[in-house]
Amino acid sequence: MSRLVVIGSLIGDQMMRVPNLPERGGDVLAGPITAQPGGAFNIVAAAARLGMPTVVAGRVGTGPVGTMLMEALDDLGVDVLLPAPSTAIPAVASG
């Protein structure tokens, strides 16, 4: 049976809403911050939702972002091939 093995960086995207775009040279306040899985997770999610058996060939870090990523992978039924790190390794967030 074929399966997709994803080798890439799963990251946590951090997004903020703005009430409107600023005028040229102006500023606006943004917030609140929300997070969702991103990076290579998008490929994983698309393949899994289309019914392709999919696994991640890498480690997912620890902490709140790592927990969010692992829960999202679990919701999709996607396994991570490497075991969790034995020491704290923060997961990456982008924003």
Short mmCIF file of N, CA and C in Angstrom, two decimals:
data_model
loop_
_atom_site.label_atom_id
_atom_site.label_comp_id
_atom_site.label_asym_id
_atom_site.label_seq_id
_atom_site.Cartn_x
_atom_site.Cartn_y
_atom_site.Cartn_z
N MET A 1 0.84 -1.18 0.00
CA MET A 1 0.00 0.00 0.00
C MET A 1 0.88 1.25 0.00
N SER A 2 0.55 2.22 -0.79
CA SER A 2 1.29 3.48 -0.86
C SER A 2 0.89 4.40 0.28
N ARG A 3 1.82 5.24 0.66
CA ARG A 3 1.52 6.27 1.64
C ARG A 3 2.42 7.46 1.38
N LEU A 4 1.99 8.60 1.83
CA LEU A 4 2.77 9.82 1.72
C LEU A 4 3.58 9.99 2.99
N VAL A 5 4.89 10.13 2.85
CA VAL A 5 5.77 10.40 3.98
C VAL A 5 6.22 11.84 3.85
N VAL A 6 5.81 12.68 4.78
CA VAL A 6 6.11 14.11 4.72
C VAL A 6 7.35 14.40 5.55
N ILE A 7 8.34 15.00 4.89
CA ILE A 7 9.56 15.45 5.56
C ILE A 7 9.56 16.97 5.41
N GLY A 8 9.29 17.65 6.47
CA GLY A 8 9.21 19.11 6.41
C GLY A 8 8.99 19.67 7.79
N SER A 9 8.92 20.97 7.87
CA SER A 9 8.75 21.65 9.15
C SER A 9 7.28 21.93 9.42
N LEU A 10 6.77 21.33 10.48
CA LEU A 10 5.44 21.66 10.95
C LEU A 10 5.61 22.80 11.93
N ILE A 11 4.93 23.90 11.68
CA ILE A 11 5.08 25.07 12.54
C ILE A 11 3.72 25.56 12.99
N GLY A 12 3.72 26.41 13.98
CA GLY A 12 2.50 27.04 14.43
C GLY A 12 2.42 28.45 13.86
N ASP A 13 1.42 28.70 13.02
CA ASP A 13 1.21 30.05 12.48
C ASP A 13 0.48 30.88 13.52
N GLN A 14 0.97 32.10 13.73
CA GLN A 14 0.31 33.02 14.65
C GLN A 14 -0.31 34.14 13.82
N MET A 15 -1.60 34.34 14.01
CA MET A 15 -2.32 35.34 13.23
C MET A 15 -2.96 36.37 14.14
N MET A 16 -3.04 37.60 13.63
CA MET A 16 -3.71 38.68 14.35
C MET A 16 -4.65 39.39 13.39
N ARG A 17 -5.79 39.78 13.89
CA ARG A 17 -6.75 40.54 13.09
C ARG A 17 -6.46 42.03 13.23
N VAL A 18 -6.71 42.76 12.15
CA VAL A 18 -6.63 44.21 12.20
C VAL A 18 -8.00 44.75 11.78
N PRO A 19 -8.44 45.84 12.40
CA PRO A 19 -9.77 46.36 12.08
C PRO A 19 -9.85 46.92 10.66
N ASN A 20 -8.75 47.40 10.15
CA ASN A 20 -8.68 47.94 8.79
C ASN A 20 -7.20 48.07 8.40
N LEU A 21 -6.95 48.20 7.13
CA LEU A 21 -5.57 48.42 6.69
C LEU A 21 -5.17 49.85 7.02
N PRO A 22 -3.92 50.07 7.40
CA PRO A 22 -3.51 51.43 7.76
C PRO A 22 -3.37 52.31 6.52
N GLU A 23 -3.51 53.59 6.73
CA GLU A 23 -3.20 54.55 5.67
C GLU A 23 -1.71 54.46 5.38
N ARG A 24 -1.28 54.89 4.23
CA ARG A 24 0.14 54.86 3.88
C ARG A 24 0.95 55.55 4.98
N GLY A 25 1.92 54.82 5.53
CA GLY A 25 2.77 55.34 6.60
C GLY A 25 2.12 55.30 7.97
N GLY A 26 0.89 54.79 8.07
CA GLY A 26 0.17 54.78 9.33
C GLY A 26 0.31 53.44 10.06
N ASP A 27 -0.30 53.37 11.21
CA ASP A 27 -0.28 52.18 12.06
C ASP A 27 -1.70 51.79 12.45
N VAL A 28 -1.88 50.53 12.75
CA VAL A 28 -3.12 50.05 13.36
C VAL A 28 -2.72 49.05 14.44
N LEU A 29 -3.56 48.90 15.44
CA LEU A 29 -3.33 47.91 16.48
C LEU A 29 -3.94 46.59 16.05
N ALA A 30 -3.21 45.52 16.26
CA ALA A 30 -3.68 44.19 15.88
C ALA A 30 -3.87 43.34 17.13
N GLY A 31 -4.74 42.34 17.02
CA GLY A 31 -4.94 41.41 18.12
C GLY A 31 -6.37 40.94 18.14
N PRO A 32 -6.71 39.99 18.88
CA PRO A 32 -5.83 39.12 19.65
C PRO A 32 -5.11 38.11 18.76
N ILE A 33 -4.10 37.46 19.32
CA ILE A 33 -3.34 36.45 18.58
C ILE A 33 -4.06 35.12 18.65
N THR A 34 -4.19 34.47 17.49
CA THR A 34 -4.69 33.10 17.42
C THR A 34 -3.64 32.26 16.73
N ALA A 35 -3.62 30.98 17.03
CA ALA A 35 -2.61 30.09 16.44
C ALA A 35 -3.30 28.92 15.77
N GLN A 36 -2.67 28.44 14.71
CA GLN A 36 -3.14 27.23 14.04
C GLN A 36 -1.94 26.56 13.39
N PRO A 37 -2.05 25.25 13.12
CA PRO A 37 -0.94 24.54 12.48
C PRO A 37 -0.66 25.10 11.09
N GLY A 38 0.62 25.11 10.73
CA GLY A 38 1.00 25.62 9.41
C GLY A 38 2.24 24.91 8.88
N GLY A 39 2.86 25.50 7.90
CA GLY A 39 4.04 24.92 7.28
C GLY A 39 3.68 23.62 6.57
N ALA A 40 4.50 22.59 6.74
CA ALA A 40 4.27 21.30 6.09
C ALA A 40 2.98 20.64 6.58
N PHE A 41 2.42 21.12 7.69
CA PHE A 41 1.15 20.57 8.16
C PHE A 41 0.07 20.72 7.09
N ASN A 42 0.14 21.78 6.31
CA ASN A 42 -0.87 22.00 5.27
C ASN A 42 -0.87 20.87 4.24
N ILE A 43 0.31 20.37 3.89
CA ILE A 43 0.42 19.24 2.96
C ILE A 43 -0.14 17.98 3.61
N VAL A 44 0.23 17.76 4.87
CA VAL A 44 -0.24 16.60 5.62
C VAL A 44 -1.77 16.60 5.68
N ALA A 45 -2.34 17.74 6.04
CA ALA A 45 -3.79 17.83 6.19
C ALA A 45 -4.51 17.60 4.86
N ALA A 46 -4.00 18.18 3.79
CA ALA A 46 -4.65 18.01 2.49
C ALA A 46 -4.64 16.55 2.06
N ALA A 47 -3.50 15.89 2.19
CA ALA A 47 -3.40 14.48 1.79
C ALA A 47 -4.30 13.60 2.64
N ALA A 48 -4.27 13.81 3.96
CA ALA A 48 -5.08 12.98 4.86
C ALA A 48 -6.56 13.19 4.60
N ARG A 49 -6.98 14.43 4.35
CA ARG A 49 -8.40 14.71 4.09
C ARG A 49 -8.87 14.13 2.76
N LEU A 50 -7.92 13.91 1.84
CA LEU A 50 -8.25 13.28 0.56
C LEU A 50 -8.21 11.76 0.64
N GLY A 51 -7.90 11.23 1.84
CA GLY A 51 -7.92 9.79 2.04
C GLY A 51 -6.59 9.09 1.82
N MET A 52 -5.52 9.83 1.60
CA MET A 52 -4.22 9.20 1.39
C MET A 52 -3.58 8.88 2.74
N PRO A 53 -3.14 7.65 2.95
CA PRO A 53 -2.41 7.33 4.18
C PRO A 53 -1.16 8.23 4.26
N THR A 54 -1.03 8.94 5.37
CA THR A 54 0.02 9.96 5.50
C THR A 54 0.70 9.83 6.84
N VAL A 55 2.02 9.98 6.85
CA VAL A 55 2.80 10.01 8.10
C VAL A 55 3.77 11.17 8.03
N VAL A 56 4.21 11.62 9.20
CA VAL A 56 5.22 12.67 9.30
C VAL A 56 6.53 12.03 9.72
N ALA A 57 7.59 12.26 8.94
CA ALA A 57 8.91 11.71 9.26
C ALA A 57 9.74 12.79 9.93
N GLY A 58 9.47 13.00 11.18
CA GLY A 58 10.19 14.01 11.93
C GLY A 58 9.67 14.06 13.35
N ARG A 59 10.29 14.89 14.12
CA ARG A 59 9.85 15.08 15.51
C ARG A 59 9.04 16.35 15.61
N VAL A 60 8.11 16.34 16.53
CA VAL A 60 7.34 17.54 16.85
C VAL A 60 7.82 18.00 18.22
N GLY A 61 8.11 19.29 18.34
CA GLY A 61 8.63 19.83 19.58
C GLY A 61 7.62 19.77 20.72
N THR A 62 8.05 20.26 21.86
CA THR A 62 7.23 20.24 23.07
C THR A 62 6.64 21.64 23.30
N GLY A 63 5.89 21.77 24.36
CA GLY A 63 5.30 23.05 24.71
C GLY A 63 3.93 23.23 24.06
N PRO A 64 3.35 24.41 24.22
CA PRO A 64 1.99 24.63 23.73
C PRO A 64 1.84 24.46 22.21
N VAL A 65 2.83 24.92 21.45
CA VAL A 65 2.74 24.78 19.99
C VAL A 65 2.87 23.31 19.60
N GLY A 66 3.80 22.59 20.23
CA GLY A 66 3.94 21.17 19.95
C GLY A 66 2.68 20.39 20.29
N THR A 67 2.06 20.73 21.39
CA THR A 67 0.81 20.08 21.79
C THR A 67 -0.29 20.35 20.76
N MET A 68 -0.39 21.60 20.30
CA MET A 68 -1.38 21.96 19.29
C MET A 68 -1.15 21.14 18.01
N LEU A 69 0.12 21.03 17.58
CA LEU A 69 0.44 20.28 16.36
C LEU A 69 0.12 18.80 16.52
N MET A 70 0.49 18.22 17.65
CA MET A 70 0.23 16.79 17.87
C MET A 70 -1.28 16.50 17.92
N GLU A 71 -2.05 17.38 18.55
CA GLU A 71 -3.50 17.19 18.60
C GLU A 71 -4.11 17.28 17.20
N ALA A 72 -3.61 18.22 16.39
CA ALA A 72 -4.12 18.36 15.03
C ALA A 72 -3.77 17.14 14.18
N LEU A 73 -2.56 16.61 14.33
CA LEU A 73 -2.18 15.39 13.61
C LEU A 73 -3.04 14.20 14.06
N ASP A 74 -3.26 14.11 15.36
CA ASP A 74 -4.09 13.03 15.90
C ASP A 74 -5.52 13.11 15.36
N ASP A 75 -6.06 14.33 15.28
CA ASP A 75 -7.41 14.52 14.74
C ASP A 75 -7.51 14.02 13.31
N LEU A 76 -6.41 14.12 12.56
CA LEU A 76 -6.39 13.67 11.16
C LEU A 76 -6.04 12.18 11.03
N GLY A 77 -5.65 11.56 12.14
CA GLY A 77 -5.22 10.16 12.09
C GLY A 77 -3.84 9.97 11.49
N VAL A 78 -2.99 10.99 11.61
CA VAL A 78 -1.64 10.96 11.05
C VAL A 78 -0.64 10.62 12.15
N ASP A 79 0.23 9.66 11.87
CA ASP A 79 1.26 9.26 12.83
C ASP A 79 2.55 10.02 12.60
N VAL A 80 3.33 10.18 13.68
CA VAL A 80 4.67 10.76 13.62
C VAL A 80 5.64 9.60 13.80
N LEU A 81 6.56 9.42 12.84
CA LEU A 81 7.43 8.25 12.84
C LEU A 81 8.49 8.28 13.92
N LEU A 82 9.00 9.45 14.27
CA LEU A 82 10.04 9.53 15.30
C LEU A 82 9.39 9.76 16.67
N PRO A 83 9.99 9.18 17.70
CA PRO A 83 9.40 9.36 19.04
C PRO A 83 9.54 10.80 19.52
N ALA A 84 8.73 11.12 20.50
CA ALA A 84 8.82 12.45 21.10
C ALA A 84 10.19 12.65 21.72
N PRO A 85 10.71 13.87 21.73
CA PRO A 85 12.01 14.11 22.34
C PRO A 85 11.99 13.81 23.83
N SER A 86 13.11 13.31 24.36
CA SER A 86 13.17 12.99 25.77
C SER A 86 13.41 14.23 26.64
N THR A 87 13.85 15.31 26.02
CA THR A 87 14.04 16.56 26.75
C THR A 87 13.21 17.64 26.05
N ALA A 88 12.97 18.72 26.75
CA ALA A 88 12.14 19.79 26.20
C ALA A 88 12.82 20.43 24.99
N ILE A 89 12.11 20.39 23.86
CA ILE A 89 12.55 21.06 22.64
C ILE A 89 11.35 21.88 22.17
N PRO A 90 11.43 23.20 22.30
CA PRO A 90 10.29 24.01 21.93
C PRO A 90 9.91 23.85 20.45
N ALA A 91 8.62 23.77 20.16
CA ALA A 91 8.15 23.75 18.79
C ALA A 91 8.25 25.17 18.24
N VAL A 92 8.30 25.28 16.93
CA VAL A 92 8.50 26.58 16.27
C VAL A 92 7.17 27.24 15.97
N ALA A 93 7.12 28.53 16.20
CA ALA A 93 5.95 29.33 15.84
C ALA A 93 6.40 30.41 14.88
N SER A 94 5.58 30.74 13.91
CA SER A 94 5.89 31.83 13.00
C SER A 94 4.82 32.88 13.14
N GLY A 95 5.17 34.08 12.91
CA GLY A 95 4.17 35.12 13.06
C GLY A 95 4.53 36.37 12.36
#
